[in-house]
Coordinates of C-alpha atoms (C1' of nucleotides) in Angstrom, one line a residue:
Chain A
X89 CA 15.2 -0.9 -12.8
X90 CA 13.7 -2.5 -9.5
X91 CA 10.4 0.0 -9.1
X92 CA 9.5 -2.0 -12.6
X93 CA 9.8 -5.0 -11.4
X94 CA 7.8 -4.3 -8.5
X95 CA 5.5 -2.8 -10.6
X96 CA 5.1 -6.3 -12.5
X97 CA 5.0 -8.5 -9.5
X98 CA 2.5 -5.9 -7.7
X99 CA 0.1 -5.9 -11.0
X100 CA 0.7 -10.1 -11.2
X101 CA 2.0 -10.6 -14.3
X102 CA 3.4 -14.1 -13.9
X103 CA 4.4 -15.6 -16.8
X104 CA 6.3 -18.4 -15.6
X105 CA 9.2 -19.3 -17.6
X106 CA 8.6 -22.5 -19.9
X107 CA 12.0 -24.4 -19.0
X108 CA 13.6 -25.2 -15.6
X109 CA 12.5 -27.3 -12.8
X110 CA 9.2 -27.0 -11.3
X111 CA 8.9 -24.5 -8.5
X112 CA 8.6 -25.6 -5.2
X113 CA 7.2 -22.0 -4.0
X114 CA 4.8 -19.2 -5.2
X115 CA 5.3 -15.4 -4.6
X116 CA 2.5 -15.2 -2.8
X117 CA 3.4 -17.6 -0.4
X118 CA 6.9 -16.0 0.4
X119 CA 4.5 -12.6 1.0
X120 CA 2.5 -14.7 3.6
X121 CA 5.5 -16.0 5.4
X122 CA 6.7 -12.4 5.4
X123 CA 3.5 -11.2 6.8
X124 CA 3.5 -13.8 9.2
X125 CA 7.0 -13.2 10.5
X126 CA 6.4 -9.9 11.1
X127 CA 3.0 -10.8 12.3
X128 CA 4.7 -12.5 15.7
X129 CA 8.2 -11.0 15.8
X130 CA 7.8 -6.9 14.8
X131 CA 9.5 -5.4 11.7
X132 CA 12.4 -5.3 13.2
X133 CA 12.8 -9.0 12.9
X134 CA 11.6 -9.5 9.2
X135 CA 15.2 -10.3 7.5
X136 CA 15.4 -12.6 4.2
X137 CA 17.1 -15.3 6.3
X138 CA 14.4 -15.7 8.7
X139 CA 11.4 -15.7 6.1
X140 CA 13.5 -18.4 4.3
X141 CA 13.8 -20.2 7.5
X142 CA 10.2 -19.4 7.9
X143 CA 9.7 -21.5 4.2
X144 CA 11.9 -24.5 5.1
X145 CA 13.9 -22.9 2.0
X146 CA 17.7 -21.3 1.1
X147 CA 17.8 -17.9 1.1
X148 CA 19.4 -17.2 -1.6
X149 CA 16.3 -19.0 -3.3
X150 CA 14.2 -16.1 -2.1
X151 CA 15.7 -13.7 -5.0
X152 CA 14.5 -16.5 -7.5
X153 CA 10.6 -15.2 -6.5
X154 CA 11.1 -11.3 -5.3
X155 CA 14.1 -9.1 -6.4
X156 CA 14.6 -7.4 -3.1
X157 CA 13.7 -7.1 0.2
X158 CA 12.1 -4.1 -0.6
X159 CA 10.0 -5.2 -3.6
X160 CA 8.8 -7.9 -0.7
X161 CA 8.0 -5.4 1.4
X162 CA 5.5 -3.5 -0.9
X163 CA 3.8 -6.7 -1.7
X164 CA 3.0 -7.4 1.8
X165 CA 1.6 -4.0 1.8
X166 CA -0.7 -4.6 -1.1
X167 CA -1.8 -7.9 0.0
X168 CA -2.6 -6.8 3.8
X169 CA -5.0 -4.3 2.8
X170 CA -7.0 -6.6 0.5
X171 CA -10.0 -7.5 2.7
X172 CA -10.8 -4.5 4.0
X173 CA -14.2 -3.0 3.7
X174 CA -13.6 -0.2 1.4
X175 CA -14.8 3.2 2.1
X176 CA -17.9 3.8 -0.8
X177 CA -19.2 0.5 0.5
X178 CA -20.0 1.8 3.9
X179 CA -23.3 3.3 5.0
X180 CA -24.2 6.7 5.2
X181 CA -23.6 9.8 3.5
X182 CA -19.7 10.7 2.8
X183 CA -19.2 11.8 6.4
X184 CA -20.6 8.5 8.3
X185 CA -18.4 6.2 5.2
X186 CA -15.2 8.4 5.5
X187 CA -15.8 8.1 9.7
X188 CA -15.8 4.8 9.4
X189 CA -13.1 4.4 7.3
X190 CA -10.9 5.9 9.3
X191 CA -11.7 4.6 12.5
X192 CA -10.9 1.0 11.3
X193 CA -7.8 2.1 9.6
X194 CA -7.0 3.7 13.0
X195 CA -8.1 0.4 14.5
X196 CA -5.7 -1.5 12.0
X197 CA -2.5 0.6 12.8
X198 CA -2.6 0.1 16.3
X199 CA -3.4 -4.0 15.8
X200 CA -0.7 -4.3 13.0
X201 CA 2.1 -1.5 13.5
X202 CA 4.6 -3.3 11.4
X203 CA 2.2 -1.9 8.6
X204 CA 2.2 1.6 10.0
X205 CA 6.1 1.1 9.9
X206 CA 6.0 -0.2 6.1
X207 CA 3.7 2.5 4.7
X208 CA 4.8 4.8 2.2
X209 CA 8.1 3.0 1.4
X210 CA 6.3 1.1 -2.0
X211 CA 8.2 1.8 -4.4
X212 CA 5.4 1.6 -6.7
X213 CA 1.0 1.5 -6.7
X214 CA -0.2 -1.7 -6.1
X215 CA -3.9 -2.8 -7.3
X216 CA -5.3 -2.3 -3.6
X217 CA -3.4 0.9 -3.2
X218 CA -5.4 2.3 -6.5
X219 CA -8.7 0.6 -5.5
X220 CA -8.5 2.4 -2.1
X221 CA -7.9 5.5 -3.8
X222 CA -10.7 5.2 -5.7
X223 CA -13.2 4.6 -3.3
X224 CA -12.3 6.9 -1.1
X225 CA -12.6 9.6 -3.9
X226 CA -15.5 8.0 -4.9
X227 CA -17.4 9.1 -1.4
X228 CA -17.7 12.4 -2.0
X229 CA -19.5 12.1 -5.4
X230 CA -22.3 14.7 -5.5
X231 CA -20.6 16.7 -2.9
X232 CA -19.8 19.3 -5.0
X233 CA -16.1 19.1 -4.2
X234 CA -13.8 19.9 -7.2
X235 CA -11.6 17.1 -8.8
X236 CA -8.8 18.4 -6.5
X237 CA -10.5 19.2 -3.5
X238 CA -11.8 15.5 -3.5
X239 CA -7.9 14.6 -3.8
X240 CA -6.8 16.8 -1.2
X241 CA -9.9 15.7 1.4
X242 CA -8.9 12.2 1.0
X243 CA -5.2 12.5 1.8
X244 CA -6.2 15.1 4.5
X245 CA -7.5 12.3 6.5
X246 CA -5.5 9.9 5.6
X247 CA -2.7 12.1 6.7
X248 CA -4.4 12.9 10.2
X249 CA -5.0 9.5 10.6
X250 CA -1.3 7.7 9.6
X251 CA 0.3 11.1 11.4
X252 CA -1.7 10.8 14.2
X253 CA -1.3 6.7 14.5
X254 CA 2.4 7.0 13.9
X255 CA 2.8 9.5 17.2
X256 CA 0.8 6.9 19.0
X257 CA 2.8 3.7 18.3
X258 CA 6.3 5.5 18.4
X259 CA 5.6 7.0 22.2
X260 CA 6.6 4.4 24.8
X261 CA 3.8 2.9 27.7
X262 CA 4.8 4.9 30.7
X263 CA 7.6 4.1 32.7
X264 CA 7.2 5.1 36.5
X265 CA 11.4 4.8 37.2
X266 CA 11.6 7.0 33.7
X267 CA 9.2 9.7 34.8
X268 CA 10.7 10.0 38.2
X269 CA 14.2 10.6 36.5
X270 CA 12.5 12.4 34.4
X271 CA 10.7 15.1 37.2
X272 CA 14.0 15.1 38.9
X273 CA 16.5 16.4 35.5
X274 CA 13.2 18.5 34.6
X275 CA 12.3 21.8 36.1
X276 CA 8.8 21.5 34.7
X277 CA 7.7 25.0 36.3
X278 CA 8.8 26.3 33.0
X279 CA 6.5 24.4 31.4
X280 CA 3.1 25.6 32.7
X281 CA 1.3 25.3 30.0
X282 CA 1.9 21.7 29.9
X283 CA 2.1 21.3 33.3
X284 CA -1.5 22.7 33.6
X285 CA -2.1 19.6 30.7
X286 CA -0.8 17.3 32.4
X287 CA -2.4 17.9 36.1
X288 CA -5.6 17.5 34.1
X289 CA -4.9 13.9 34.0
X290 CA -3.9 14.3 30.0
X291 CA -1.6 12.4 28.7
X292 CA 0.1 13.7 25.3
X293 CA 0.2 11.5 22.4
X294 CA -1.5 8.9 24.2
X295 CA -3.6 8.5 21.4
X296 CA -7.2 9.3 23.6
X297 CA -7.6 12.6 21.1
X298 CA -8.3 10.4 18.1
X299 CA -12.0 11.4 18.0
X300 CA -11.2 15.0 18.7
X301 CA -9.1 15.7 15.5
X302 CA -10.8 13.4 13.1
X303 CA -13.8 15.4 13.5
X304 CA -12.6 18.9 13.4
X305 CA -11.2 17.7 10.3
X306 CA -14.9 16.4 9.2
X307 CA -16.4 19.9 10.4
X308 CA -13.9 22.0 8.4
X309 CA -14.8 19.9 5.0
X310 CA -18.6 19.4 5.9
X311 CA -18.9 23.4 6.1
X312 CA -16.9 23.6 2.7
X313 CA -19.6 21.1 1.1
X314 CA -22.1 23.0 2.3
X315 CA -20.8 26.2 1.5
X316 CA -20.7 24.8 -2.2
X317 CA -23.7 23.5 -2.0
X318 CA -25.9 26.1 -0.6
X319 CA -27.7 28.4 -3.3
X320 CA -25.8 32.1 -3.1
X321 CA -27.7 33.8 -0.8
X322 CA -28.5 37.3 0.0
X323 CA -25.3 38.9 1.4
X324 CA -22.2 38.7 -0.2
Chain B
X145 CA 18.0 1.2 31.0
X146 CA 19.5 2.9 27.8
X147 CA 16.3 5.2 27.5
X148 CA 17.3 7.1 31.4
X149 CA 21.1 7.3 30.2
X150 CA 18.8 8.9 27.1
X151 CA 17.0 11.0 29.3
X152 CA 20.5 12.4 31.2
X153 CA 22.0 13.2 27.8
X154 CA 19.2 15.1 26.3
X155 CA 18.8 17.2 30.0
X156 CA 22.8 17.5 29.6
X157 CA 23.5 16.2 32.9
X158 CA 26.9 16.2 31.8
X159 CA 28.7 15.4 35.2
X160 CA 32.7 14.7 33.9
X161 CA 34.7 12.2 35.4
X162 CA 36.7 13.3 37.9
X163 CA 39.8 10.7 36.5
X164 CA 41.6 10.1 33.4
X165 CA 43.2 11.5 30.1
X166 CA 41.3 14.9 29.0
X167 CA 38.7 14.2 26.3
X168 CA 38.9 15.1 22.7
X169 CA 35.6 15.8 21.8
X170 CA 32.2 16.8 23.1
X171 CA 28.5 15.0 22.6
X172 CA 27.6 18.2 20.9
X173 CA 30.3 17.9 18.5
X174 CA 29.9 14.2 18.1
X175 CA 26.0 15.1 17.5
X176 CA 26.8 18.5 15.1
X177 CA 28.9 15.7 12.7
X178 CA 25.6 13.1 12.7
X179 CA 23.4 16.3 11.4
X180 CA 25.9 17.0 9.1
X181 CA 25.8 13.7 7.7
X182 CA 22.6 13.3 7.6
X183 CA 22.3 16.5 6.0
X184 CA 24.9 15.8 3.1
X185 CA 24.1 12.4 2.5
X186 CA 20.7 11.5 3.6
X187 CA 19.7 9.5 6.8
X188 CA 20.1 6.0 5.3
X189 CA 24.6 7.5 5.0
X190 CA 24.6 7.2 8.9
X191 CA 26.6 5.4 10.6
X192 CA 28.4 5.5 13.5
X193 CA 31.6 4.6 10.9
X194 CA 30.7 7.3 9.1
X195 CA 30.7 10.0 12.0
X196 CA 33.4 8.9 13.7
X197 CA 35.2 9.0 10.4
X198 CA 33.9 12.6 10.1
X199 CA 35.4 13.4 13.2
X200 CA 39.4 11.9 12.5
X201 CA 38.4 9.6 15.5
X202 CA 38.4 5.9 16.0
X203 CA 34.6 4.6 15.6
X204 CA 34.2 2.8 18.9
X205 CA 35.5 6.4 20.7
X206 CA 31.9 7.4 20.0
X207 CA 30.9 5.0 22.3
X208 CA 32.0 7.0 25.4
X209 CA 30.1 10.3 24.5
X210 CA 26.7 8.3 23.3
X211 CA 25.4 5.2 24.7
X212 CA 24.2 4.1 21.2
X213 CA 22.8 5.0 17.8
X214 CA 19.1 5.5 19.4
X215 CA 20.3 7.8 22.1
X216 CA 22.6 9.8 19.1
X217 CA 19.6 9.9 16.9
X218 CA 17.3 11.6 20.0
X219 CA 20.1 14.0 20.5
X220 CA 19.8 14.9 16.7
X221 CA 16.1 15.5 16.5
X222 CA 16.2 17.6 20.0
X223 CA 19.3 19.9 18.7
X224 CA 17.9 20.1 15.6
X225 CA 14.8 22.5 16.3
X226 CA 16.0 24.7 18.6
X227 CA 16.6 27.4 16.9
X228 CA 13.3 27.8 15.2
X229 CA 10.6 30.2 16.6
X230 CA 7.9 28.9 18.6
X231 CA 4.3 28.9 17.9
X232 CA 3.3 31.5 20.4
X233 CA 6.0 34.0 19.9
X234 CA 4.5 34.4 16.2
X235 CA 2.3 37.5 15.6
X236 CA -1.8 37.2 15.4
X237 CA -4.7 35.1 16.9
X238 CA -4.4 31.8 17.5
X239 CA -5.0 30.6 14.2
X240 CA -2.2 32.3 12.6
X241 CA 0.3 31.1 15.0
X242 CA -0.8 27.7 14.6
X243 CA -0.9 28.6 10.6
X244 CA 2.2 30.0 10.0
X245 CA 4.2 26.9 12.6
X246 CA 2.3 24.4 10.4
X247 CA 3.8 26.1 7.1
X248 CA 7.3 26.2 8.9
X249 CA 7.2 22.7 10.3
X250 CA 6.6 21.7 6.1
X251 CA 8.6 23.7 4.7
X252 CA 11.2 22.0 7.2
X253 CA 10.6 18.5 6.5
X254 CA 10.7 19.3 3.3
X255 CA 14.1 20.7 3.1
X256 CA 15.8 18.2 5.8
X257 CA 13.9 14.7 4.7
X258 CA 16.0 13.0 7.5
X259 CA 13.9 14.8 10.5
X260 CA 10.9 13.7 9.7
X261 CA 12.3 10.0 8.9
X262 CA 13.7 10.2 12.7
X263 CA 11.0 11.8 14.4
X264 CA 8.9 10.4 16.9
X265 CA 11.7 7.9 17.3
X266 CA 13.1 9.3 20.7
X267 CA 13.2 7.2 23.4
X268 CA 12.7 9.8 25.9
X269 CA 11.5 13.5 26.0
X270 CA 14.1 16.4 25.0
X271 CA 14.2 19.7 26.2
X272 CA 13.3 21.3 22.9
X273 CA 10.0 19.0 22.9
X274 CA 8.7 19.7 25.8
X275 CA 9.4 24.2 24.8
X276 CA 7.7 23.3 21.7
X277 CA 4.4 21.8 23.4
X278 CA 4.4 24.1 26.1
X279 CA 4.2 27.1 23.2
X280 CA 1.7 25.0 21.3
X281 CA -0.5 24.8 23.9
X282 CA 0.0 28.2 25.1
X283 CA -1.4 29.6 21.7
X284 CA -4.8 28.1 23.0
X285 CA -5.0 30.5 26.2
X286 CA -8.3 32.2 26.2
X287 CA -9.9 30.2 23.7
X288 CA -12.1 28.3 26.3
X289 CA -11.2 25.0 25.0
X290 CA -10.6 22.5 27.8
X291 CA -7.1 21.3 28.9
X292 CA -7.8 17.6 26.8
X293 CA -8.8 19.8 23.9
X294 CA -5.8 22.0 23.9
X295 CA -3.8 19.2 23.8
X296 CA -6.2 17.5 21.3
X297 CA -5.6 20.6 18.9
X298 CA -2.3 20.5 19.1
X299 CA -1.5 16.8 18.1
X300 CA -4.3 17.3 15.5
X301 CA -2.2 19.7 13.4
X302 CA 1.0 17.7 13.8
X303 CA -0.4 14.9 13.3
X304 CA -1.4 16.4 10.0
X305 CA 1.6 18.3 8.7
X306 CA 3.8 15.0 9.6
X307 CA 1.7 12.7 8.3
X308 CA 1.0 14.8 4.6
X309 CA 5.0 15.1 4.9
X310 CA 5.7 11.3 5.4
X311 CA 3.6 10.9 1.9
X312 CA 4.9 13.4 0.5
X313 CA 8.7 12.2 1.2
X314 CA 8.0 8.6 0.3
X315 CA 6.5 9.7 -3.4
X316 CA 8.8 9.3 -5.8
X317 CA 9.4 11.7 -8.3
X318 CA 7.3 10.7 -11.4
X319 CA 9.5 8.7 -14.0
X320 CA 8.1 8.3 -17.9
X321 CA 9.2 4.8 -18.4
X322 CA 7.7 3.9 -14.8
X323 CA 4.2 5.9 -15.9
X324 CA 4.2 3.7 -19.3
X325 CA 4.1 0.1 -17.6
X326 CA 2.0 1.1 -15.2
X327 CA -0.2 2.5 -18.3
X328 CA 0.5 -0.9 -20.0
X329 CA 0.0 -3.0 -17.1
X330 CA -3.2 -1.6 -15.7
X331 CA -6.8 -0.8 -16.6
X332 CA -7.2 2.4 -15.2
X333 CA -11.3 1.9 -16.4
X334 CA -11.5 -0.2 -13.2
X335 CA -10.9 3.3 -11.4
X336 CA -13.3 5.8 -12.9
X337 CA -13.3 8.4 -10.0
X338 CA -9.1 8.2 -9.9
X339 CA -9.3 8.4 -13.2
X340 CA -11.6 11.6 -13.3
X341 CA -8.6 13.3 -11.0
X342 CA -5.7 12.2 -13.0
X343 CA -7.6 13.5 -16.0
X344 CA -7.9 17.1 -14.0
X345 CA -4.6 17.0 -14.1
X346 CA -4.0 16.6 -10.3
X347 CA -0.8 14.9 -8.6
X348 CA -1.7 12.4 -5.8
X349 CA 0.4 12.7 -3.1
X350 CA 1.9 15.9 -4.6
X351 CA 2.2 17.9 -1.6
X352 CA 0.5 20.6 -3.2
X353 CA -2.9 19.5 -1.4
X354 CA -1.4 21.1 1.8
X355 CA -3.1 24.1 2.5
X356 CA -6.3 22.8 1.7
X357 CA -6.5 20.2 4.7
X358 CA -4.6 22.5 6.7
X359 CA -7.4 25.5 6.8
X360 CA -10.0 22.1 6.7
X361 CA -8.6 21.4 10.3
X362 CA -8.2 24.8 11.2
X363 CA -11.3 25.9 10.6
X364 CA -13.1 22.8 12.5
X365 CA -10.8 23.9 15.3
X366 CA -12.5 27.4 14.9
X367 CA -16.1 26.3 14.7
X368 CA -15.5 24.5 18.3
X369 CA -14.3 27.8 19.7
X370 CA -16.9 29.9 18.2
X371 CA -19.7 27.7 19.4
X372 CA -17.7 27.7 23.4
X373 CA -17.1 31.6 23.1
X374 CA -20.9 32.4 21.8
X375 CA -23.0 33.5 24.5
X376 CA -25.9 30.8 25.2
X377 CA -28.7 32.7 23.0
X378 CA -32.3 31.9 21.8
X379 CA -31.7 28.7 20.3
X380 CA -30.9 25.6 22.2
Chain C
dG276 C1' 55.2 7.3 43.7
dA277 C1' 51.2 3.9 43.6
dG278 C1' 46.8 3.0 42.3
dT279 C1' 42.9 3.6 39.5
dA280 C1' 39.2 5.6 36.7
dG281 C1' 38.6 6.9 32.3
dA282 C1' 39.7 7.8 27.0
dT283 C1' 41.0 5.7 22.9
dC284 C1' 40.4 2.4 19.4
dG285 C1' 41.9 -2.1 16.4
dA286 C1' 39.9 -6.2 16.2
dA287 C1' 36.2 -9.2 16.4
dC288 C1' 31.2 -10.9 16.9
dG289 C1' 26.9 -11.5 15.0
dC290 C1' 23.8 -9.6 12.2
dT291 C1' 22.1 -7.6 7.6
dG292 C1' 20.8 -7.6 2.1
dT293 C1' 22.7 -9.3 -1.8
dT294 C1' 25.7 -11.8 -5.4
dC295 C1' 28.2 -15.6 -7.3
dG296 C1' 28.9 -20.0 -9.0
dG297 C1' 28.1 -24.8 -9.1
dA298 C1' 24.9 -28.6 -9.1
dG299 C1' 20.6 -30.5 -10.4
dT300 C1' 16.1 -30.5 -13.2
dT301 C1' 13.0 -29.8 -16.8
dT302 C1' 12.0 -28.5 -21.5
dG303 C1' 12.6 -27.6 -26.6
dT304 C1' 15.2 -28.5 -30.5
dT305 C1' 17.9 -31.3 -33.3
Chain D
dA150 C1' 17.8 -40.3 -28.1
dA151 C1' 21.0 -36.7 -27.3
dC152 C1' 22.2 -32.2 -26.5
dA153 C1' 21.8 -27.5 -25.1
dA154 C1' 19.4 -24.0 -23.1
dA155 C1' 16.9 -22.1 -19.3
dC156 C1' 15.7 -22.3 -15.0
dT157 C1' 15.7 -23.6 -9.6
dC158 C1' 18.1 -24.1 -5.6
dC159 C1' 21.4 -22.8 -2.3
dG160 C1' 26.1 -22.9 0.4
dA161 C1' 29.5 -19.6 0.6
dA162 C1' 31.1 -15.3 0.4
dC163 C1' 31.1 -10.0 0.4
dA164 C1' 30.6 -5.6 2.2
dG165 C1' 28.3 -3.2 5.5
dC166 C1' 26.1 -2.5 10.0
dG167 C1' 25.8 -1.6 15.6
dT168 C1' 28.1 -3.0 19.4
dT169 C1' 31.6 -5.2 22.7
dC170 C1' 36.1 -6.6 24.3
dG171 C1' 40.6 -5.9 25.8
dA172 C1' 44.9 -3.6 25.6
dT173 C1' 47.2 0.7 26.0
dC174 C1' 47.8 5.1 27.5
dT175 C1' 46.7 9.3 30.4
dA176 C1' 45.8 12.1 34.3
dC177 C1' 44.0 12.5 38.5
dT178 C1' 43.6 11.1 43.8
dC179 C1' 45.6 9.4 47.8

DNA sequence: GAGTAGATCGAACGCTGTTCGGAGTTTGTT
DNA sequence: AACAAACTCCGAACAGCGTTCGATCTACTC
């Protein structure tokens, strides 16, 4: 089973085997060489033969250290993460923590895509991917939020923000010969609505609404706490 | 530029040659046999082998109905929501439109994973994107939220309901013997608040949080046009 | 009828992740 | 000291991918 293995090389447990000759490489760095390819070259140019290249190495000697390319993959997931501040630590109440948070993860996607790109395919939970998730859950401690409701607020935003970041990197920087195709195969009178956007000078999916969303989301959860919070009033 | 030959396929600018033998197929049906690929076998089955194979035809004949993969994919993901209703023909205020597309657009990706694992991958605007914005925004009429907003509202709720379906589809279905190691291989006392959820009995990533951040964002959206509709009283 | 633009598609190119098997190295056991 | 087991390393190969090339055939224009 692969997700096991993954699990084992994710949680570190490297017991290395007592005969054989000495190793030349460690798992962790064929992770950074992995992180570094995709660091200069995109995603799309991350391929077993080039990390090897990358090592000075075979690439059949890759498999000796990672199963898969996909078990690689959710390492360099776990490891990127590792230094970031994590959400409980920030100052503030749970609003100014989770704002933060999500700004810098915004801030991350847009600096890192290939991590955007990798997201979600672990096969398995990884020590930072559980650390995370405990922080974040940790924020709203005294809130008042139910066990679930905490859940569901922190993958709301997380949601918004990986949705919203995802939109952003997949829409391409303008092309002035595209859009003039474009307005000439387009009747765009049967747009108005959108035409009316546009002429305002907004550009969809640019990735300018950030703010906007990330703090109607904040409202809708902040009148929930508060909701909970305050004593039950007169009416109703 | 293969994103303008992109943009004349999608706006079916379908000019034939005035020369040469009659052709056998069409890009529609070329495109109808990629969905139903995709459909039967999941997106990771499709090839352009596979569809021409589909098809009785020779795999490189695909080549002079579709410039490429990228361009067949586009044509996919524009054909593919066609036929569903759009937010503003849907009865109530705006908040139920926008409700009840959300719930739709979910219960899509849900059903057809390969949409969502091909969206926001077009190289070039569709004609079925720009309806489905147009509508989007026109649910917003009379709400007194500016032009940026509108749009702003809009990409706040997809970005949502695509980014809580992209973690959703990526979970993998719980396994016993995967739950054991990780059991065995992890202190979960280094997570007391993730812990405290588990313990409720709640599923990260279950998709069953997805009504909750749904009326979160909704209802922020709702404050903002309160507060722009209220006359300017007392206060302030 | 001649010329030509286009349709079809087998074969090949360069790429991918992965497996196999042989050669070399270290260790534990006898 | 000798041997066997276990392990590393890795060139070569396999099956698959998207795409291109060039030959062959077709149907239209002049």
């Amino acid at each position: 089973m692969t997700a096991n293995r993954a699990l084992e090389l994710l949680w570190r447990d490297d017991r290395r085997p007592a005969r054989g000759p000495q190793r030349g490489l460690t798992v962790d760095r064929v992770v950074r060489a992995a992180i570094e390819v995709a660091e200069a070259d995109g995603l799309a140019a991350l391929s077993m033969r080039r990390v090897a290249q990358h090592l000075g190495v075979g690439t059949a000697s890759l498999y000796t250290y990672v199963p898969g390319k996909t078990e690689l993959e959710a390492l360099m997931l776990d490891v990127i993460g590792a230094d970031d501040p994590l959400p409980h630590e920030r100052p503030g109440d749970w609003r100014a923590k989770l704002e933060a948070w999500a700004r810098a993860d915004w801030a991350e996607f847009r600096a890192h895509p290939w991590v955007l790109q990798l997201v979600n395919k672990s096969p398995a939970p990884g020590p930072n991917l559980l650390r995370w998730i405990d922080s974040a859950l940790r924020v709203f401690d005294g809130t008042g939020l139910s066990e679930a409701e905490k859940m569901a607020a922190v993958e709301s935003v997380d949601a918004y923000v990986r949705g919203l970041a995802r939109q952003h990197l997949d829409q391409a920087e303008p092309d002035p010969e595209q859009d003039r195709l474009l307005a000439e195969l387009v009747d765009f009178t049967r747009y108005p609505s959108l035409l009316r956007v546009l002429r305002a000078g907004v550009r969809p999916w640019s990735g300018d609404q950030f703010e906007f969303g990330l703090q109607r989301l904040l409202d809708g959860i902040a009148a929930l706490i508060d909701n909970r919070s305050a004593p039950p009033e007169g009416h109703q």
